Coordinates of N, CA and C in Angstrom, one line a residue:
X26 N 64.8 -64.5 -16.7 CA 64.6 -63.1 -16.5 C 64.7 -62.4 -17.8
X27 N 63.8 -61.5 -18.0 CA 63.7 -60.7 -19.3 C 64.5 -59.4 -19.2
X28 N 64.8 -58.9 -20.3 CA 65.5 -57.6 -20.4 C 64.8 -56.5 -19.7
X29 N 63.5 -56.4 -19.8 CA 62.7 -55.4 -19.2 C 62.9 -55.5 -17.7
X30 N 62.9 -56.7 -17.1 CA 63.1 -56.8 -15.7 C 64.5 -56.4 -15.3
X31 N 65.5 -56.6 -16.1 CA 66.8 -56.1 -15.8 C 66.9 -54.6 -15.8
X32 N 66.2 -54.0 -16.8 CA 66.2 -52.6 -16.9 C 65.5 -52.0 -15.6
X33 N 64.4 -52.6 -15.3 CA 63.6 -52.2 -14.1 C 64.5 -52.3 -12.8
X34 N 65.2 -53.4 -12.6 CA 66.0 -53.5 -11.5 C 67.2 -52.5 -11.5
X35 N 67.7 -52.2 -12.6 CA 68.8 -51.3 -12.7 C 68.3 -49.9 -12.3
X36 N 67.2 -49.4 -12.8 CA 66.7 -48.1 -12.5 C 66.1 -48.0 -11.0
X37 N 65.4 -49.1 -10.6 CA 64.9 -49.1 -9.3 C 66.0 -49.1 -8.3
X38 N 67.1 -49.8 -8.6 CA 68.2 -49.9 -7.7 C 69.0 -48.5 -7.6
X39 N 69.1 -47.9 -8.8 CA 69.8 -46.6 -8.8 C 68.9 -45.5 -8.0
X40 N 67.6 -45.6 -8.2 CA 66.8 -44.6 -7.5 C 66.9 -44.9 -6.0
X41 N 66.8 -46.1 -5.6 CA 66.9 -46.4 -4.1 C 68.3 -46.0 -3.6
X42 N 69.3 -46.2 -4.4 CA 70.7 -45.8 -3.9 C 70.8 -44.3 -3.8
X43 N 70.3 -43.6 -4.8 CA 70.3 -42.1 -4.7 C 69.5 -41.6 -3.5
X44 N 68.4 -42.2 -3.3 CA 67.6 -41.7 -2.1 C 68.3 -42.0 -0.8
X45 N 68.8 -43.2 -0.7 CA 69.5 -43.6 0.6 C 70.8 -42.7 0.8
X46 N 71.5 -42.4 -0.3 CA 72.7 -41.5 -0.1 C 72.3 -40.2 0.4
X47 N 71.2 -39.6 -0.1 CA 70.7 -38.3 0.4 C 70.3 -38.4 1.8
X48 N 69.6 -39.5 2.1 CA 69.0 -39.7 3.5 C 70.1 -39.9 4.5
X49 N 71.1 -40.8 4.2 CA 72.0 -41.2 5.2 C 73.4 -40.7 5.0
X50 N 73.7 -40.1 3.8 CA 75.1 -39.6 3.5 C 75.1 -38.1 3.5
X51 N 74.1 -37.5 3.1 CA 74.1 -36.0 2.8 C 73.5 -35.2 4.0
X52 N 72.4 -35.8 4.5 CA 71.5 -35.0 5.4 C 72.3 -34.5 6.6
X53 N 73.0 -35.4 7.4 CA 73.7 -35.0 8.6 C 74.8 -33.9 8.3
X54 N 75.7 -34.2 7.4 CA 76.7 -33.1 7.1 C 76.1 -31.8 6.7
X55 N 75.0 -31.8 5.9 CA 74.4 -30.6 5.5 C 73.8 -29.9 6.7
X56 N 73.2 -30.6 7.6 CA 72.6 -30.0 8.8 C 73.7 -29.4 9.7
X57 N 74.9 -29.9 9.6 CA 76.0 -29.4 10.5 C 76.5 -28.0 10.0
X58 N 76.2 -27.6 8.8 CA 76.7 -26.3 8.3 C 75.9 -25.2 8.9
X59 N 76.6 -24.0 8.9 CA 75.9 -22.8 9.4 C 74.7 -22.5 8.4
X60 N 73.9 -21.6 8.8 CA 72.6 -21.3 8.1 C 72.9 -20.9 6.6
X61 N 73.7 -19.9 6.4 CA 73.9 -19.4 5.0 C 74.4 -20.5 4.0
X62 N 75.6 -21.2 4.4 CA 76.1 -22.2 3.5 C 75.2 -23.4 3.4
X63 N 74.4 -23.7 4.5 CA 73.5 -24.8 4.4 C 72.4 -24.5 3.4
X64 N 71.9 -23.3 3.4 CA 70.8 -23.0 2.5 C 71.3 -23.0 1.0
X65 N 72.5 -22.4 0.8 CA 73.1 -22.4 -0.5 C 73.3 -23.8 -1.0
X66 N 73.8 -24.7 -0.2 CA 74.1 -26.1 -0.6 C 72.8 -26.8 -0.9
X67 N 71.8 -26.6 0.0 CA 70.5 -27.2 -0.3 C 69.9 -26.8 -1.6
X68 N 70.1 -25.5 -2.0 CA 69.6 -25.0 -3.3 C 70.4 -25.6 -4.4
X69 N 71.7 -25.8 -4.2 CA 72.5 -26.4 -5.3 C 72.1 -27.9 -5.5
X70 N 71.9 -28.6 -4.4 CA 71.5 -30.0 -4.5 C 70.1 -30.1 -5.1
X71 N 69.2 -29.2 -4.8 CA 67.9 -29.3 -5.5 C 68.0 -29.1 -7.0
X72 N 68.8 -28.1 -7.4 CA 69.0 -27.8 -8.8 C 69.6 -29.0 -9.5
X73 N 70.5 -29.7 -8.9 CA 71.1 -30.9 -9.5 C 70.2 -32.1 -9.5
X74 N 69.6 -32.4 -8.3 CA 68.8 -33.6 -8.1 C 67.5 -33.6 -8.8
X75 N 67.0 -32.4 -9.1 CA 65.7 -32.3 -9.8 C 65.8 -32.7 -11.2
X76 N 67.1 -32.9 -11.7 CA 67.3 -33.4 -13.0 C 67.7 -34.9 -12.9
X77 N 68.5 -35.3 -12.0 CA 69.0 -36.6 -11.8 C 67.9 -37.6 -11.3
X78 N 67.2 -37.2 -10.3 CA 66.2 -38.1 -9.7 C 65.1 -38.5 -10.7
X79 N 64.5 -37.5 -11.5 CA 63.5 -37.9 -12.4 C 64.0 -38.8 -13.5
X80 N 65.3 -38.7 -13.9 CA 65.9 -39.5 -14.9 C 66.0 -41.0 -14.4
X81 N 65.9 -41.2 -13.1 CA 65.9 -42.5 -12.5 C 64.5 -43.0 -12.2
X82 N 63.7 -42.1 -11.7 CA 62.3 -42.4 -11.3 C 61.4 -42.8 -12.5
X83 N 61.5 -42.0 -13.6 CA 60.6 -42.3 -14.7 C 60.8 -43.7 -15.3
X84 N 62.0 -44.1 -15.6 CA 62.2 -45.4 -16.2 C 61.9 -46.5 -15.1
X85 N 62.2 -46.2 -13.8 CA 61.9 -47.2 -12.8 C 60.4 -47.4 -12.7
X86 N 59.7 -46.4 -12.7 CA 58.2 -46.5 -12.6 C 57.6 -47.1 -13.8
X87 N 58.0 -46.6 -15.0 CA 57.4 -47.2 -16.2 C 57.8 -48.6 -16.4
X88 N 59.0 -49.0 -16.2 CA 59.4 -50.4 -16.3 C 58.7 -51.3 -15.2
X89 N 58.5 -50.7 -14.1 CA 57.9 -51.4 -13.0 C 56.4 -51.7 -13.3
X90 N 55.7 -50.7 -13.9 CA 54.4 -50.9 -14.4 C 54.4 -52.0 -15.5
X91 N 55.3 -51.9 -16.4 CA 55.3 -52.8 -17.5 C 55.6 -54.3 -17.1
X92 N 56.5 -54.5 -16.2 CA 56.8 -55.9 -15.8 C 55.7 -56.4 -15.0
X93 N 55.0 -55.6 -14.2 CA 53.9 -56.0 -13.4 C 52.7 -56.4 -14.3
X94 N 52.4 -55.6 -15.2 CA 51.3 -55.9 -16.2 C 51.7 -57.2 -17.0
X95 N 52.9 -57.2 -17.5 CA 53.3 -58.4 -18.3 C 53.3 -59.7 -17.5
X96 N 53.5 -59.6 -16.2 CA 53.5 -60.8 -15.3 C 52.2 -60.9 -14.5
X97 N 51.1 -60.4 -15.0 CA 49.9 -60.3 -14.2 C 49.4 -61.7 -13.6
X98 N 49.7 -62.8 -14.3 CA 49.3 -64.0 -13.8 C 50.5 -64.9 -13.4
X99 N 51.6 -64.4 -13.3 CA 52.8 -65.2 -13.1 C 53.3 -65.2 -11.7
X100 N 54.4 -66.0 -11.5 CA 55.0 -66.0 -10.2 C 55.7 -64.7 -9.9
X101 N 55.5 -64.2 -8.7 CA 56.1 -63.0 -8.3 C 55.2 -61.8 -8.5
X102 N 54.0 -62.0 -9.0 CA 53.1 -60.9 -9.3 C 52.8 -60.1 -8.0
X103 N 52.5 -60.8 -6.9 CA 52.1 -60.1 -5.7 C 53.2 -59.2 -5.2
X104 N 54.5 -59.7 -5.3 CA 55.6 -59.0 -4.9 C 55.8 -57.7 -5.8
X105 N 55.5 -57.9 -7.1 CA 55.6 -56.7 -8.0 C 54.5 -55.7 -7.6
X106 N 53.3 -56.1 -7.2 CA 52.3 -55.2 -6.8 C 52.7 -54.4 -5.6
X107 N 53.3 -55.1 -4.6 CA 53.8 -54.4 -3.4 C 54.9 -53.4 -3.8
X108 N 55.8 -53.8 -4.8 CA 56.8 -52.9 -5.3 C 56.2 -51.7 -5.9
X109 N 55.2 -51.9 -6.7 CA 54.5 -50.7 -7.3 C 53.8 -49.9 -6.3
X110 N 53.3 -50.5 -5.3 CA 52.7 -49.7 -4.2 C 53.7 -48.8 -3.5
X111 N 54.9 -49.3 -3.4 CA 56.0 -48.5 -2.8 C 56.4 -47.3 -3.8
X112 N 56.3 -47.6 -5.1 CA 56.6 -46.5 -6.1 C 55.5 -45.5 -6.0
X113 N 54.3 -45.9 -5.7 CA 53.2 -44.9 -5.5 C 53.4 -44.1 -4.3
X114 N 53.8 -44.7 -3.2 CA 54.1 -43.9 -2.0 C 55.2 -42.9 -2.3
X115 N 56.3 -43.3 -3.0 CA 57.4 -42.4 -3.3 C 56.8 -41.3 -4.2
X116 N 56.0 -41.6 -5.1 CA 55.4 -40.6 -6.0 C 54.6 -39.5 -5.2
X117 N 53.7 -40.0 -4.3 CA 52.9 -39.1 -3.6 C 53.7 -38.2 -2.6
X118 N 54.7 -38.8 -1.9 CA 55.6 -38.1 -1.0 C 56.4 -37.0 -1.8
X119 N 56.8 -37.4 -3.0 CA 57.6 -36.5 -3.8 C 56.7 -35.3 -4.4
X120 N 55.7 -35.6 -5.2 CA 55.0 -34.6 -5.8 C 54.0 -33.9 -4.9
X121 N 53.6 -34.5 -3.8 CA 52.7 -33.9 -2.9 C 53.5 -33.2 -1.7
X122 N 54.8 -33.5 -1.6 CA 55.5 -33.0 -0.5 C 56.8 -32.3 -0.8
X123 N 57.8 -33.1 -1.2 CA 59.1 -32.5 -1.4 C 59.3 -31.6 -2.5
X124 N 58.6 -31.8 -3.6 CA 58.7 -30.9 -4.8 C 58.2 -29.5 -4.4
X125 N 57.0 -29.4 -3.8 CA 56.6 -28.0 -3.5 C 57.5 -27.3 -2.5
X126 N 58.0 -28.1 -1.5 CA 59.0 -27.5 -0.6 C 60.2 -27.1 -1.3
X127 N 60.8 -27.9 -2.2 CA 62.0 -27.6 -3.0 C 61.8 -26.3 -3.8
X128 N 60.6 -26.2 -4.4 CA 60.3 -24.9 -5.1 C 60.4 -23.7 -4.2
X129 N 59.9 -23.8 -3.0 CA 60.0 -22.7 -2.1 C 61.4 -22.5 -1.6
X130 N 62.2 -23.5 -1.4 CA 63.5 -23.3 -0.9 C 64.4 -22.6 -2.0
X131 N 64.1 -22.9 -3.3 CA 64.9 -22.3 -4.3 C 64.6 -20.7 -4.3
X132 N 63.5 -20.3 -3.8 CA 63.2 -18.9 -3.7 C 63.8 -18.2 -2.5
X133 N 64.4 -18.9 -1.6 CA 64.9 -18.3 -0.3 C 66.2 -17.5 -0.6
X134 N 66.4 -16.5 0.1 CA 67.6 -15.8 0.1 C 68.5 -16.3 1.3
X135 N 69.7 -16.8 1.0 CA 70.5 -17.4 2.0 C 70.8 -16.5 3.2
X136 N 70.9 -15.2 2.9 CA 71.2 -14.2 3.9 C 69.9 -13.8 4.7
X137 N 68.7 -14.2 4.2 CA 67.5 -13.8 4.9 C 66.4 -14.9 4.6
X138 N 66.6 -16.1 5.2 CA 65.6 -17.1 5.0 C 64.4 -16.9 5.8
X139 N 63.3 -17.6 5.4 CA 62.1 -17.4 6.2 C 62.3 -17.7 7.7
X140 N 61.5 -17.1 8.6 CA 61.7 -17.4 10.0 C 61.5 -18.9 10.3
X141 N 60.7 -19.6 9.6 CA 60.4 -21.0 9.9 C 61.2 -21.9 9.0
X142 N 62.3 -21.5 8.5 CA 63.1 -22.3 7.6 C 63.5 -23.7 8.2
X143 N 63.8 -23.7 9.4 CA 64.2 -25.0 10.0 C 63.0 -26.0 10.1
X144 N 61.9 -25.4 10.4 CA 60.7 -26.3 10.4 C 60.3 -26.8 9.0
X145 N 60.5 -26.0 8.0 CA 60.3 -26.4 6.6 C 61.3 -27.5 6.3
X146 N 62.6 -27.3 6.6 CA 63.6 -28.4 6.4 C 63.2 -29.7 7.1
X147 N 62.8 -29.5 8.4 CA 62.4 -30.7 9.1 C 61.2 -31.5 8.4
X148 N 60.3 -30.7 7.9 CA 59.2 -31.4 7.2 C 59.7 -32.1 6.0
X149 N 60.6 -31.4 5.2 CA 61.2 -32.0 4.0 C 61.9 -33.3 4.4
X150 N 62.7 -33.3 5.5 CA 63.4 -34.5 6.0 C 62.5 -35.6 6.3
X151 N 61.4 -35.4 6.9 CA 60.4 -36.5 7.2 C 59.9 -37.1 5.9
X152 N 59.6 -36.2 5.0 CA 59.1 -36.7 3.7 C 60.2 -37.5 3.0
X153 N 61.4 -37.0 3.1 CA 62.6 -37.6 2.4 C 62.8 -39.0 3.0
X154 N 62.6 -39.2 4.3 CA 62.7 -40.5 4.9 C 61.7 -41.5 4.3
X155 N 60.4 -41.0 4.1 CA 59.4 -41.8 3.5 C 59.8 -42.2 2.1
X156 N 60.3 -41.2 1.3 CA 60.8 -41.5 0.0 C 61.9 -42.5 0.0
X157 N 62.9 -42.3 0.9 CA 64.0 -43.2 0.9 C 63.6 -44.7 1.1
X158 N 62.7 -44.9 2.1 CA 62.3 -46.2 2.4 C 61.4 -46.8 1.3
X159 N 60.6 -45.9 0.7 CA 59.7 -46.4 -0.4 C 60.5 -46.8 -1.6
X160 N 61.6 -46.0 -1.9 CA 62.4 -46.4 -3.0 C 63.2 -47.7 -2.7
X161 N 63.7 -47.8 -1.5 CA 64.4 -49.0 -1.1 C 63.5 -50.2 -1.1
X162 N 62.3 -50.0 -0.6 CA 61.3 -51.1 -0.6 C 60.9 -51.6 -1.9
X163 N 60.7 -50.6 -2.8 CA 60.3 -50.9 -4.2 C 61.4 -51.8 -4.8
X164 N 62.6 -51.3 -4.7 CA 63.7 -52.1 -5.3 C 63.8 -53.5 -4.7
X165 N 63.7 -53.6 -3.4 CA 63.7 -54.9 -2.7 C 62.6 -55.9 -3.2
X166 N 61.4 -55.3 -3.3 CA 60.3 -56.2 -3.8 C 60.4 -56.5 -5.3
X167 N 60.8 -55.6 -6.1 CA 61.1 -56.0 -7.5 C 62.1 -57.1 -7.6
X168 N 63.2 -56.9 -6.8 CA 64.2 -57.9 -6.8 C 63.7 -59.3 -6.2
X169 N 62.9 -59.2 -5.2 CA 62.3 -60.5 -4.7 C 61.4 -61.1 -5.7
X170 N 60.7 -60.3 -6.5 CA 59.8 -60.9 -7.5 C 60.6 -61.7 -8.5
X171 N 61.7 -61.1 -8.9 CA 62.6 -61.7 -9.9 C 63.2 -63.0 -9.3
X172 N 63.7 -62.9 -8.1 CA 64.2 -64.1 -7.4 C 63.2 -65.2 -7.3
X173 N 61.9 -64.8 -7.0 CA 60.8 -65.8 -6.9 C 60.6 -66.5 -8.3
X174 N 60.7 -65.7 -9.3 CA 60.5 -66.3 -10.7 C 61.6 -67.3 -11.0
X175 N 62.8 -67.0 -10.5 CA 63.9 -67.9 -10.9 C 64.0 -69.2 -10.1
X176 N 63.2 -69.3 -9.0 CA 63.2 -70.5 -8.2 C 62.1 -71.5 -8.6

């Protein structure tokens, strides 16, 4: 295993972990809050995670591309291609879905949210589920590729 693969697994694993924590650890307690505190907490989470998540995604994606290109004819290449496909799914769901929704949520007034705010949150949650499984799948396939190379 090369250093670049270790770095990739580190960041892909952290990204998957962060996504799964939001999906399975934060979402239900957040939804249990009343309207005003729920919106305020959502806004605070967006402000924090829009810094944290890119700091994990960018190195995970770049090292994922690098290890896949580097291993183009090697063992585990097909698994790395599947992992990169999952990164692409995550990217599309994020930049085409959750990022625009997050930008809108940051503009909401907690004491006067839009009438359809719950529908917007529901759409965000569906996209977040896609992101979570894409990140977890990416990590799993990058890990499987390394395991395949070691056998």
